[in-house]
Short mmCIF file of C-alpha atoms in Angstrom, two decimals:
data_model
loop_
_atom_site.label_atom_id
_atom_site.label_comp_id
_atom_site.label_asym_id
_atom_site.label_seq_id
_atom_site.Cartn_x
_atom_site.Cartn_y
_atom_site.Cartn_z
CA GLU A 21 3.09 1.80 -4.56
CA VAL A 22 6.80 2.61 -4.81
CA THR A 23 9.02 2.38 -7.86
CA PRO A 24 12.66 3.00 -6.92
CA GLU A 25 14.42 4.89 -9.66
CA PRO A 26 17.85 3.99 -11.05
CA VAL A 27 20.76 6.22 -10.23
CA THR A 28 21.41 8.45 -13.23
CA PRO A 29 24.64 10.28 -14.08
CA GLU A 30 22.89 13.57 -13.32
CA GLU A 31 22.03 12.41 -9.81
CA ALA A 32 25.55 11.14 -9.19
CA THR A 33 26.92 14.64 -9.67
CA PRO A 34 26.06 18.03 -8.12
CA ALA A 35 22.42 19.02 -8.50
CA GLU A 36 21.48 20.71 -11.76
CA ASP A 37 18.38 22.42 -10.37
CA GLY A 38 20.04 25.80 -10.03
CA SER A 39 20.40 25.51 -6.26
CA GLU A 40 23.47 25.38 -4.07
CA GLY A 41 21.97 22.38 -2.35
CA TRP A 42 24.75 19.96 -3.21
CA ALA A 43 27.41 21.84 -1.28
CA ARG A 44 25.13 22.28 1.69
CA SER A 45 23.99 18.66 1.60
CA LEU A 46 27.49 17.45 2.41
CA GLN A 47 27.12 19.04 5.85
CA MET A 48 24.08 16.88 6.68
CA THR A 49 24.94 13.96 8.93
CA ARG A 50 21.68 12.14 9.72
CA ILE A 51 18.41 12.09 7.78
CA VAL A 52 15.69 9.94 9.32
CA VAL A 53 12.55 8.83 7.48
CA ILE A 54 9.47 7.54 9.31
CA GLY A 55 7.69 5.10 7.00
CA GLY A 56 9.13 2.74 4.40
CA VAL A 57 6.65 2.44 1.58
CA ALA A 58 6.11 4.79 -1.39
CA ALA A 59 7.02 8.25 -0.13
CA GLY A 60 9.42 6.99 2.52
CA MET A 61 11.66 4.87 0.32
CA SER A 62 11.58 7.44 -2.50
CA ALA A 63 12.68 10.07 0.03
CA ALA A 64 15.42 7.91 1.49
CA SER A 65 16.78 6.93 -1.92
CA GLN A 66 16.86 10.51 -3.14
CA ALA A 67 18.49 11.80 0.06
CA LYS A 68 21.25 9.20 -0.20
CA ARG A 69 21.85 10.00 -3.88
CA ARG A 70 22.07 13.72 -3.17
CA SER A 71 24.23 13.32 -0.09
CA PRO A 72 26.13 10.00 -0.11
CA GLU A 73 28.09 11.07 2.99
CA SER A 74 24.95 11.45 5.07
CA GLU A 75 23.55 8.70 7.24
CA VAL A 76 20.04 7.88 6.00
CA ILE A 77 17.79 5.84 8.29
CA VAL A 78 14.33 4.46 7.53
CA LEU A 79 12.07 3.34 10.36
CA GLU A 80 9.21 1.07 9.27
CA ARG A 81 6.71 -0.44 11.70
CA GLY A 82 5.83 -3.34 9.37
CA GLU A 83 7.90 -6.19 8.01
CA HIS A 84 8.15 -4.98 4.41
CA VAL A 85 9.26 -1.85 2.59
CA SER A 86 8.91 -0.78 -1.03
CA TYR A 87 5.90 -2.83 -2.09
CA GLY A 88 3.20 -2.24 -4.68
CA ALA A 89 0.07 -1.94 -2.54
CA CYS A 90 -2.01 -1.02 -5.61
CA GLY A 91 -1.36 -4.48 -7.02
CA MET A 92 -2.84 -6.40 -4.09
CA PRO A 93 -6.31 -7.05 -5.60
CA TYR A 94 -4.69 -8.51 -8.74
CA ASN A 95 -2.36 -10.64 -6.65
CA ILE A 96 -5.20 -11.89 -4.47
CA GLU A 97 -7.19 -13.03 -7.51
CA ASP A 98 -4.34 -15.43 -8.47
CA PRO A 99 -3.89 -18.24 -5.91
CA GLU A 100 -0.60 -19.26 -7.54
CA ARG A 101 1.16 -15.95 -6.91
CA SER A 102 2.95 -15.16 -3.66
CA ILE A 103 2.06 -11.87 -2.02
CA ASP A 104 5.81 -11.25 -1.82
CA ASP A 105 5.79 -10.76 -5.61
CA LEU A 106 4.60 -7.22 -4.83
CA VAL A 107 7.83 -6.33 -3.02
CA VAL A 108 9.73 -4.11 -5.44
CA MET A 109 12.96 -3.99 -3.45
CA SER A 110 13.78 -5.70 -0.16
CA ALA A 111 15.13 -4.02 2.93
CA ASP A 112 18.37 -6.00 2.52
CA THR A 113 18.80 -4.62 -1.01
CA PHE A 114 18.35 -1.05 0.20
CA ARG A 115 20.97 -1.71 2.86
CA SER A 116 23.54 -3.43 0.65
CA LYS A 117 23.07 -1.62 -2.67
CA ARG A 118 22.07 1.88 -1.57
CA GLY A 119 23.69 2.20 1.83
CA ILE A 120 20.40 3.06 3.58
CA ASP A 121 19.91 1.87 7.16
CA VAL A 122 16.44 0.30 6.86
CA ARG A 123 14.98 -0.86 10.16
CA THR A 124 11.80 -2.88 9.81
CA ARG A 125 9.54 -3.59 12.77
CA HIS A 126 10.64 -0.36 14.42
CA GLU A 127 7.72 1.77 15.61
CA VAL A 128 8.24 5.46 16.31
CA LEU A 129 6.45 6.32 19.56
CA SER A 130 7.13 10.06 19.71
CA ILE A 131 8.97 12.95 18.06
CA ASP A 132 10.87 15.58 20.05
CA PRO A 133 11.31 18.52 17.63
CA ALA A 134 13.30 20.64 20.10
CA GLY A 135 15.76 17.92 21.03
CA LYS A 136 15.72 16.41 17.53
CA THR A 137 15.23 12.89 18.81
CA LEU A 138 12.77 10.07 18.26
CA THR A 139 11.59 7.54 20.81
CA ILE A 140 11.39 4.16 19.09
CA TRP A 141 10.11 0.73 20.02
CA ASP A 142 12.05 -2.16 18.48
CA LEU A 143 9.30 -4.75 18.04
CA ALA A 144 11.72 -7.58 17.28
CA ASP A 145 13.93 -7.11 20.35
CA ASP A 146 11.17 -5.70 22.59
CA ARG A 147 13.15 -2.64 23.62
CA GLU A 148 12.85 1.13 23.57
CA TYR A 149 15.60 3.43 22.40
CA SER A 150 16.24 7.03 21.33
CA GLN A 151 17.36 8.09 17.85
CA PRO A 152 18.74 11.58 17.08
CA TRP A 153 18.22 13.26 13.69
CA ASP A 154 19.30 16.36 11.80
CA ARG A 155 16.48 16.30 9.22
CA LEU A 156 13.26 14.32 9.62
CA ILE A 157 10.83 13.17 6.91
CA ILE A 158 7.40 11.99 8.03
CA ALA A 159 5.98 9.46 5.56
CA THR A 160 3.53 7.60 7.78
CA GLY A 161 0.97 7.19 4.98
CA ALA A 162 -2.72 6.60 5.52
CA ARG A 163 -4.60 4.07 7.62
CA ALA A 164 -7.67 2.10 6.69
CA PHE A 165 -10.78 3.71 8.15
CA ARG A 166 -12.57 1.36 10.53
CA PRO A 167 -16.15 2.45 11.17
CA SER A 168 -17.55 2.11 14.69
CA ILE A 169 -19.34 -1.15 13.96
CA PRO A 170 -19.51 -3.90 16.60
CA GLY A 171 -17.92 -7.10 15.36
CA LEU A 172 -15.21 -5.72 13.10
CA ASP A 173 -12.64 -7.58 15.20
CA LEU A 174 -14.11 -11.00 14.37
CA ALA A 175 -12.11 -13.58 12.45
CA GLY A 176 -12.84 -13.37 8.75
CA VAL A 177 -13.11 -9.55 8.72
CA PHE A 178 -10.27 -7.80 6.90
CA PRO A 179 -9.09 -4.36 5.80
CA LEU A 180 -6.81 -4.07 2.76
CA ARG A 181 -4.13 -1.46 3.25
CA ALA A 182 -0.79 -3.04 4.17
CA LEU A 183 0.91 -6.01 2.53
CA SER A 184 0.18 -8.02 5.67
CA ASP A 185 -3.55 -7.46 5.04
CA GLY A 186 -3.24 -8.91 1.55
CA ALA A 187 -1.29 -11.88 2.91
CA ALA A 188 -3.97 -12.53 5.56
CA ILE A 189 -6.76 -12.47 2.95
CA LYS A 190 -4.88 -14.87 0.65
CA GLU A 191 -4.25 -17.25 3.53
CA PHE A 192 -7.92 -17.14 4.57
CA LEU A 193 -9.05 -17.87 1.00
CA GLU A 194 -6.71 -20.84 0.77
CA LEU A 195 -7.35 -22.39 4.17
CA GLN A 196 -11.01 -21.58 4.80
CA GLN A 197 -12.34 -21.83 1.24
CA PRO A 198 -15.07 -19.19 1.77
CA ARG A 199 -18.02 -19.17 -0.62
CA ARG A 200 -19.63 -15.79 0.11
CA ALA A 201 -18.09 -12.37 0.66
CA ALA A 202 -19.37 -8.93 1.59
CA ILE A 203 -17.48 -5.75 0.72
CA VAL A 204 -18.30 -2.78 2.91
CA GLY A 205 -17.68 0.28 0.74
CA ALA A 206 -17.90 0.86 -3.01
CA GLY A 207 -14.78 2.88 -3.74
CA PHE A 208 -11.76 1.93 -5.86
CA ILE A 209 -10.63 -0.98 -3.64
CA GLY A 210 -14.17 -2.28 -3.34
CA MET A 211 -14.51 -2.35 -7.11
CA GLU A 212 -11.18 -4.07 -7.72
CA MET A 213 -11.71 -6.61 -4.93
CA SER A 214 -15.20 -7.47 -6.17
CA GLU A 215 -13.61 -8.67 -9.40
CA ALA A 216 -10.79 -10.47 -7.59
CA LEU A 217 -13.18 -12.38 -5.33
CA ARG A 218 -15.53 -13.26 -8.19
CA LEU A 219 -12.57 -14.67 -10.09
CA ARG A 220 -11.82 -16.78 -6.99
CA GLY A 221 -15.35 -18.18 -7.27
CA LEU A 222 -17.05 -16.33 -4.42
CA ASP A 223 -20.54 -14.87 -4.37
CA VAL A 224 -20.04 -11.15 -3.68
CA VAL A 225 -22.29 -8.43 -2.31
CA ILE A 226 -21.23 -4.78 -2.03
CA LEU A 227 -22.77 -2.70 0.77
CA GLU A 228 -22.51 1.08 0.32
CA ARG A 229 -24.14 3.66 2.58
CA GLU A 230 -24.25 6.33 -0.15
CA ASP A 231 -26.91 6.14 -2.85
CA GLN A 232 -24.48 5.03 -5.58
CA VAL A 233 -21.28 3.10 -6.07
CA LEU A 234 -18.14 5.23 -6.46
CA PRO A 235 -19.08 8.19 -4.24
CA GLY A 236 -17.50 11.31 -5.72
CA PHE A 237 -18.12 10.24 -9.30
CA HIS A 238 -20.87 11.58 -11.53
CA PRO A 239 -24.00 9.37 -11.59
CA ALA A 240 -23.44 8.62 -15.30
CA VAL A 241 -20.15 6.91 -14.44
CA ALA A 242 -21.51 5.21 -11.33
CA GLU A 243 -24.48 3.78 -13.23
CA ALA A 244 -22.21 2.27 -15.88
CA VAL A 245 -20.08 0.63 -13.20
CA ALA A 246 -23.14 -0.67 -11.32
CA ALA A 247 -24.39 -2.26 -14.55
CA GLU A 248 -21.02 -3.92 -15.12
CA LEU A 249 -21.04 -5.32 -11.58
CA ASP A 250 -24.53 -6.71 -12.08
CA GLU A 251 -23.53 -8.26 -15.41
CA ASN A 252 -20.72 -10.10 -13.63
CA GLY A 253 -22.82 -11.43 -10.77
CA VAL A 254 -21.94 -8.90 -8.08
CA ARG A 255 -24.93 -7.82 -6.02
CA VAL A 256 -24.90 -4.14 -5.08
CA ARG A 257 -26.89 -2.67 -2.20
CA THR A 258 -26.62 1.11 -1.97
CA GLY A 259 -28.10 3.40 0.65
CA VAL A 260 -27.53 0.83 3.41
CA SER A 261 -25.43 1.05 6.57
CA VAL A 262 -23.90 -1.92 8.39
CA ARG A 263 -24.96 -1.83 12.05
CA SER A 264 -23.15 -4.86 13.47
CA LEU A 265 -21.49 -8.19 12.72
CA GLU A 266 -21.80 -11.44 14.62
CA ARG A 267 -20.69 -15.03 14.31
CA ASN A 268 -23.07 -17.28 12.41
CA GLY A 269 -21.73 -20.80 12.85
CA ALA A 270 -18.54 -20.89 10.82
CA GLY A 271 -19.52 -17.71 8.99
CA LEU A 272 -20.60 -14.14 9.70
CA LYS A 273 -23.90 -12.32 9.78
CA LEU A 274 -23.99 -8.62 8.86
CA HIS A 275 -26.93 -6.64 10.20
CA THR A 276 -27.76 -3.59 8.12
CA ASP A 277 -30.49 -1.00 8.52
CA SER A 278 -32.46 -2.82 5.83
CA GLY A 279 -31.84 -6.50 6.41
CA THR A 280 -29.06 -9.04 6.92
CA GLU A 281 -26.35 -10.73 4.87
CA VAL A 282 -24.82 -14.11 5.75
CA VAL A 283 -21.27 -14.49 4.43
CA ASP A 284 -17.94 -16.17 5.15
CA LEU A 285 -15.58 -13.22 4.53
CA VAL A 286 -15.96 -9.46 5.02
CA LEU A 287 -13.71 -6.84 3.43
CA VAL A 288 -13.96 -3.43 5.07
CA SER A 289 -13.19 -0.93 2.33
CA ALA A 290 -14.64 2.24 3.82
CA GLY A 291 -11.82 4.54 2.74
CA VAL A 292 -8.62 5.75 4.36
CA ARG A 293 -7.56 8.56 6.66
CA PRO A 294 -4.18 10.33 6.88
CA ASN A 295 -2.01 8.73 9.54
CA THR A 296 -1.10 11.89 11.45
CA ALA A 297 -1.39 11.12 15.18
CA LEU A 298 2.38 10.96 15.67
CA ALA A 299 2.99 14.22 13.81
CA LYS A 300 0.14 16.05 15.54
CA ALA A 301 1.38 15.03 19.00
CA ALA A 302 4.75 16.58 18.13
CA GLY A 303 3.19 19.92 17.17
CA VAL A 304 3.24 19.45 13.40
CA ALA A 305 0.38 21.52 11.95
CA LEU A 306 -2.44 19.81 10.08
CA GLY A 307 -4.29 21.42 7.19
CA ARG A 308 -7.99 21.83 6.51
CA THR A 309 -8.20 18.24 5.21
CA GLY A 310 -6.77 16.68 8.36
CA ALA A 311 -3.52 15.75 6.64
CA ILE A 312 -0.16 17.38 7.41
CA LYS A 313 0.09 20.88 6.02
CA VAL A 314 3.18 21.37 3.87
CA ASP A 315 4.52 24.10 1.59
CA ASP A 316 5.71 23.59 -1.97
CA HIS A 317 9.05 22.28 -0.67
CA LEU A 318 7.25 19.70 1.50
CA ARG A 319 8.30 21.53 4.67
CA THR A 320 6.05 21.44 7.72
CA ASN A 321 5.65 24.27 10.22
CA LEU A 322 8.54 22.86 12.31
CA ALA A 323 12.16 23.45 11.37
CA ASP A 324 13.92 20.57 9.60
CA ILE A 325 10.79 18.41 9.47
CA TYR A 326 9.29 17.44 6.10
CA ALA A 327 6.23 15.36 5.23
CA ALA A 328 5.30 13.47 2.07
CA GLY A 329 2.86 10.92 0.74
CA ASP A 330 -0.56 9.88 1.98
CA CYS A 331 -0.09 11.59 5.35
CA ALA A 332 0.45 15.01 3.73
CA GLU A 333 -1.55 17.53 1.78
CA ALA A 334 -0.67 18.60 -1.75
CA TRP A 335 -1.35 21.74 -3.75
CA ASN A 336 -4.31 21.20 -6.07
CA ARG A 337 -3.52 23.02 -9.30
CA VAL A 338 -7.18 23.34 -10.32
CA ARG A 339 -8.68 24.16 -6.93
CA GLN A 340 -5.75 26.46 -6.10
CA ASP A 341 -5.67 25.25 -2.51
CA ASN A 342 -4.14 22.46 -0.48
CA ASP A 343 -5.95 19.16 -0.93
CA TRP A 344 -5.65 15.54 0.16
CA VAL A 345 -5.82 12.95 -2.60
CA PRO A 346 -3.91 9.83 -1.47
CA LEU A 347 -2.34 8.26 -4.56
CA GLY A 348 0.83 6.30 -5.19
CA THR A 349 1.89 8.66 -7.98
CA THR A 350 1.76 11.66 -5.64
CA ALA A 351 3.52 9.80 -2.85
CA ASN A 352 6.49 8.85 -5.02
CA LYS A 353 6.88 12.37 -6.41
CA GLN A 354 6.53 14.06 -3.03
CA GLY A 355 8.94 11.60 -1.44
CA LYS A 356 11.59 12.29 -4.05
CA ILE A 357 11.36 16.05 -3.51
CA ALA A 358 11.23 15.82 0.29
CA GLY A 359 14.31 13.58 0.28
CA ALA A 360 16.22 15.89 -2.03
CA ASN A 361 15.36 18.97 0.02
CA ALA A 362 16.22 17.25 3.29
CA ALA A 363 19.64 16.63 1.74
CA GLY A 364 20.07 20.32 0.94
CA ALA A 365 18.41 20.83 -2.45
CA ASP A 366 15.84 23.50 -3.25
CA LEU A 367 13.19 21.66 -5.26
CA ARG A 368 9.52 22.55 -5.55
CA PHE A 369 6.53 20.23 -5.83
CA ALA A 370 4.26 21.73 -8.48
CA GLY A 371 1.06 20.12 -7.23
CA ILE A 372 -1.58 17.59 -8.26
CA LEU A 373 -4.69 17.21 -10.38
CA GLY A 374 -6.01 14.09 -8.67
CA THR A 375 -5.64 11.98 -11.81
CA ALA A 376 -6.53 8.35 -11.17
CA GLY A 377 -7.94 5.28 -12.84
CA PHE A 378 -8.96 1.71 -12.17
CA LYS A 379 -10.40 -1.34 -13.90
CA VAL A 380 -13.44 -3.38 -12.89
CA PHE A 381 -14.12 -6.46 -15.03
CA GLU A 382 -14.20 -5.11 -18.62
CA LEU A 383 -14.57 -1.43 -17.73
CA GLU A 384 -11.88 1.22 -17.45
CA VAL A 385 -12.70 4.20 -15.26
CA GLY A 386 -10.65 7.38 -14.99
CA ARG A 387 -10.79 10.90 -13.64
CA SER A 388 -8.72 14.07 -13.44
CA GLY A 389 -9.33 17.48 -11.91
CA LEU A 390 -12.49 18.46 -10.06
CA GLY A 391 -15.58 16.29 -9.76
CA PRO A 392 -19.17 16.72 -8.56
CA ASP A 393 -18.18 17.06 -4.90
CA ASP A 394 -15.68 19.85 -5.66
CA LEU A 395 -17.91 22.42 -7.35
CA ALA A 396 -19.29 24.34 -4.37
CA GLY A 397 -18.91 28.08 -5.04
CA ILE A 398 -18.03 27.55 -8.71
CA ASP A 399 -20.40 28.41 -11.55
CA ALA A 400 -19.73 25.18 -13.42
CA VAL A 401 -21.50 22.80 -15.76
CA ALA A 402 -21.27 19.02 -15.95
CA VAL A 403 -21.80 17.76 -19.50
CA VAL A 404 -22.36 14.06 -20.23
CA SER A 405 -21.70 12.73 -23.72
CA LYS A 406 -21.17 9.33 -25.36
CA GLN A 407 -18.75 8.56 -28.16
CA ARG A 408 -17.49 5.54 -30.13
CA SER A 409 -13.95 4.42 -29.43
CA LYS A 410 -12.97 3.54 -33.03
CA GLY A 411 -13.54 4.75 -36.55
CA HIS A 412 -16.74 4.01 -38.48
CA GLY A 413 -16.96 0.37 -39.52
CA SER A 414 -13.96 -0.69 -37.45
CA PRO A 415 -14.76 -3.87 -35.46
CA GLY A 416 -14.66 -3.85 -31.70
CA SER A 417 -15.74 -0.25 -31.28
CA GLN A 418 -17.16 0.47 -27.82
CA THR A 419 -19.07 3.32 -26.21
CA ILE A 420 -17.14 5.71 -24.00
CA THR A 421 -19.10 7.89 -21.59
CA SER A 422 -17.47 11.23 -20.74
CA VAL A 423 -18.41 13.79 -18.11
CA VAL A 424 -16.67 17.13 -18.59
CA PHE A 425 -16.74 19.80 -15.89
CA ALA A 426 -16.19 23.37 -17.10
CA GLU A 427 -16.47 26.86 -15.66
CA ARG A 428 -19.12 29.09 -17.15
CA GLY A 429 -17.89 32.40 -18.51
CA SER A 430 -14.19 31.56 -18.76
CA GLU A 431 -15.03 28.15 -20.27
CA ARG A 432 -12.02 26.79 -18.40
CA LEU A 433 -11.72 23.02 -18.19
CA LEU A 434 -12.15 21.97 -14.53
CA GLY A 435 -12.19 18.20 -14.67
CA VAL A 436 -13.21 15.03 -16.47
CA GLN A 437 -14.49 11.55 -15.67
CA MET A 438 -14.68 8.75 -18.23
CA VAL A 439 -15.83 5.14 -18.33
CA GLY A 440 -15.97 2.50 -21.05
CA LYS A 441 -14.99 -0.94 -22.33
CA ALA A 442 -12.26 0.72 -24.35
CA PRO A 443 -9.05 2.63 -23.62
CA VAL A 444 -10.12 5.35 -21.18
CA ALA A 445 -7.20 5.98 -18.84
CA LEU A 446 -4.87 7.33 -21.55
CA ARG A 447 -7.59 9.65 -22.79
CA VAL A 448 -7.99 10.93 -19.23
CA ASP A 449 -4.24 11.58 -19.31
CA VAL A 450 -4.76 13.92 -22.29
CA PHE A 451 -7.35 15.82 -20.27
CA ALA A 452 -4.87 15.90 -17.37
CA ALA A 453 -2.28 17.57 -19.59
CA ALA A 454 -4.92 20.09 -20.70
CA LEU A 455 -5.84 20.78 -17.06
CA GLN A 456 -2.20 21.31 -16.12
CA ALA A 457 -1.87 23.76 -19.01
CA GLY A 458 -4.99 25.66 -17.89
CA MET A 459 -6.71 25.13 -21.24
CA THR A 460 -10.23 26.19 -22.11
CA ILE A 461 -12.79 23.83 -23.60
CA ALA A 462 -12.27 25.45 -27.03
CA GLU A 463 -8.53 24.81 -26.80
CA VAL A 464 -9.12 21.16 -25.92
CA GLU A 465 -11.43 20.94 -28.93
CA GLU A 466 -8.55 22.09 -31.16
CA LEU A 467 -6.05 19.43 -30.02
CA ASP A 468 -4.36 17.56 -32.88
CA LEU A 469 -4.88 13.92 -31.88
CA ALA A 470 -4.02 10.68 -33.67
CA TYR A 471 -6.52 9.02 -36.01
CA ALA A 472 -6.70 5.54 -37.50
CA PRO A 473 -9.97 3.56 -37.65
CA PRO A 474 -8.71 0.69 -35.43
CA ILE A 475 -7.46 3.22 -32.86
CA ALA A 476 -9.83 6.18 -32.83
CA PRO A 477 -12.39 7.96 -35.01
CA VAL A 478 -11.49 11.12 -36.92
CA TYR A 479 -12.86 13.06 -34.00
CA ASP A 480 -11.52 11.30 -30.91
CA PRO A 481 -13.92 10.96 -27.95
CA ILE A 482 -11.83 13.68 -26.28
CA LEU A 483 -12.62 16.14 -29.05
CA ILE A 484 -16.29 15.22 -29.22
CA ALA A 485 -16.68 15.59 -25.45
CA ALA A 486 -15.12 19.06 -25.68
CA THR A 487 -17.36 20.04 -28.59
CA VAL A 488 -20.52 18.93 -26.80
CA THR A 489 -19.43 20.82 -23.68
CA ARG A 490 -18.73 24.03 -25.61
CA LYS A 491 -22.16 23.85 -27.25
CA LYS A 492 -23.86 23.25 -23.91
CA LEU A 493 -22.05 26.24 -22.43
CA ALA A 494 -23.18 28.40 -25.35
CA ALA A 495 -26.77 27.17 -24.93
CA GLY A 496 -26.80 28.06 -21.24
CA ALA A 497 -26.65 24.60 -19.66
CA PRO A 498 -27.77 24.59 -16.01
CA THR A 499 -25.17 24.97 -13.30
CA ALA A 500 -23.96 21.64 -11.92
CA ALA A 501 -25.33 21.14 -8.43
CA ALA A 502 -22.69 20.55 -5.81
CA PRO A 503 -23.60 18.48 -2.74
#
C-alpha cells in the first residue's frame, strides 16, 4: 500500500538532515524508478521534492500506480465498491501535480549498469526502446508464489497480489456467482479473504500444508484463529497438500493427498517471493533471504543503484541481521529514503521489527519482533498468558491471549504475538516501541499505561503479560523450541 505524503515546508527547502545532499541533488539529471506501487511512488515523490530540477521517471508494468493492495480483501467483500477505489493517486495526477513522468504498461526487460541504460518494452505501443539513467531505484516488489501444481492456469483460479487480480476476482464473483471457494494457504491473505468470501455468501474451505493456520505464529494464536474460522463456517484442513486441479463441469476439483474438494473458485494464497530476476540478471547482489541486499542507505552493491520495498532486504533491529519481511509500512519508508538518497541526500533507514496485524471476523491478531521460527540459536522462552481487556465489572470485556518471547539471562524482550476480540493491534504497537528501545521484560512491566474500566484494567494486558513472563523466567521456564 502507498500513501503519498503532502509536500511540507521543510521538504520544499534544503534538507535539514545535516547532509550537503541538497546542493549535490541539483546536479542530478535523471532518476529512474522501476515499479510504481508503494516503494516506487514514495521514492519518486521524494526524489522530485528533493531535486525539483531532476527528471524523475517511473516505469510500471501494470496499468495502475499508487494503490492500496492491503485493502483488496475488504473491497472484494463489498460488491458495490469499485476496485478503483483503492487507487490513492492516479498516474495523471503524479504527472500533472508532481511533475513525475509516470509510464504505465512499460516493462523493463534488462538493466545495463555499466552503460546506465534500461531496455524497455512499451506494452501499449508494442515497441522496444532504451532509457538512460543517472540514478536507478529498483522497486519491483514481490510476486505471488505459484506452487508447481497442475491446473493452476484453469479459469476460476486466482492469485491476489496486483490490483488486476482483485478486479478479476470481483468480476468472477459478479458474473459467475460461485457458491463454493477453496483458499490454498492460511496466511494473512487467506484469513482476510476467508471472511470476504463468507460475507459474499460462499462456502469456504482453507487448505494448508502446515499443521496449523498462520504458519510462523505460536500455536496459542493459531488455535484461537482456527476456532474463530470454525465459528464463522469456514472449514479448515491443515496438514494437506494440493496435488492437482481439474475441471469438474462448470467448477473445479482439487485433488489433495487426503481427498478431494469440489469448488467453483480457487484462491492461491501460498505466500510471496521477492521479485528479483531483473536485478539479479544485472549483477545486483542478493542477500541470504533471496531479496536484494542493501545497506542502511538502501544502496545495492552496484554504483548509483538503490533498491526498496518488497524486493529488498531490511535490517532487523532485534535479529541484528538483514531480513525480508514484505510489508507496506516498510516499503513506504524505504522508498522515501531511497528516493531522497538518489537525489543526493544522506539518510539512513534504521531498520524493522516486523510489526504487523490483521483482522479475521471478530478477532484482531498482531505481532512484533521475533516469533517461534526465529529463535534458533537463542536461549529464549515463549510465555503464554490470558488477560481481560477491560476493568473489573466493565461490560464487553474480552479475553486477550499474549505470547511473549524473551531471552533468558538478559531478560530482553524479543517479540510478542497477541490475539483477541478486543483492541490488540495498538497493544502490539506498545510492545514494538519497547522492542525498538531494547527494553527488558522488567522495564516493560514498569510502563505507565492508561487506565479506565471501559478501556483497560488497572494492570493492562501488556503489563500482566510482562509480569507473567518475568515470573516464568525466574522459575526457569523451558527454552522455547525453534523449528
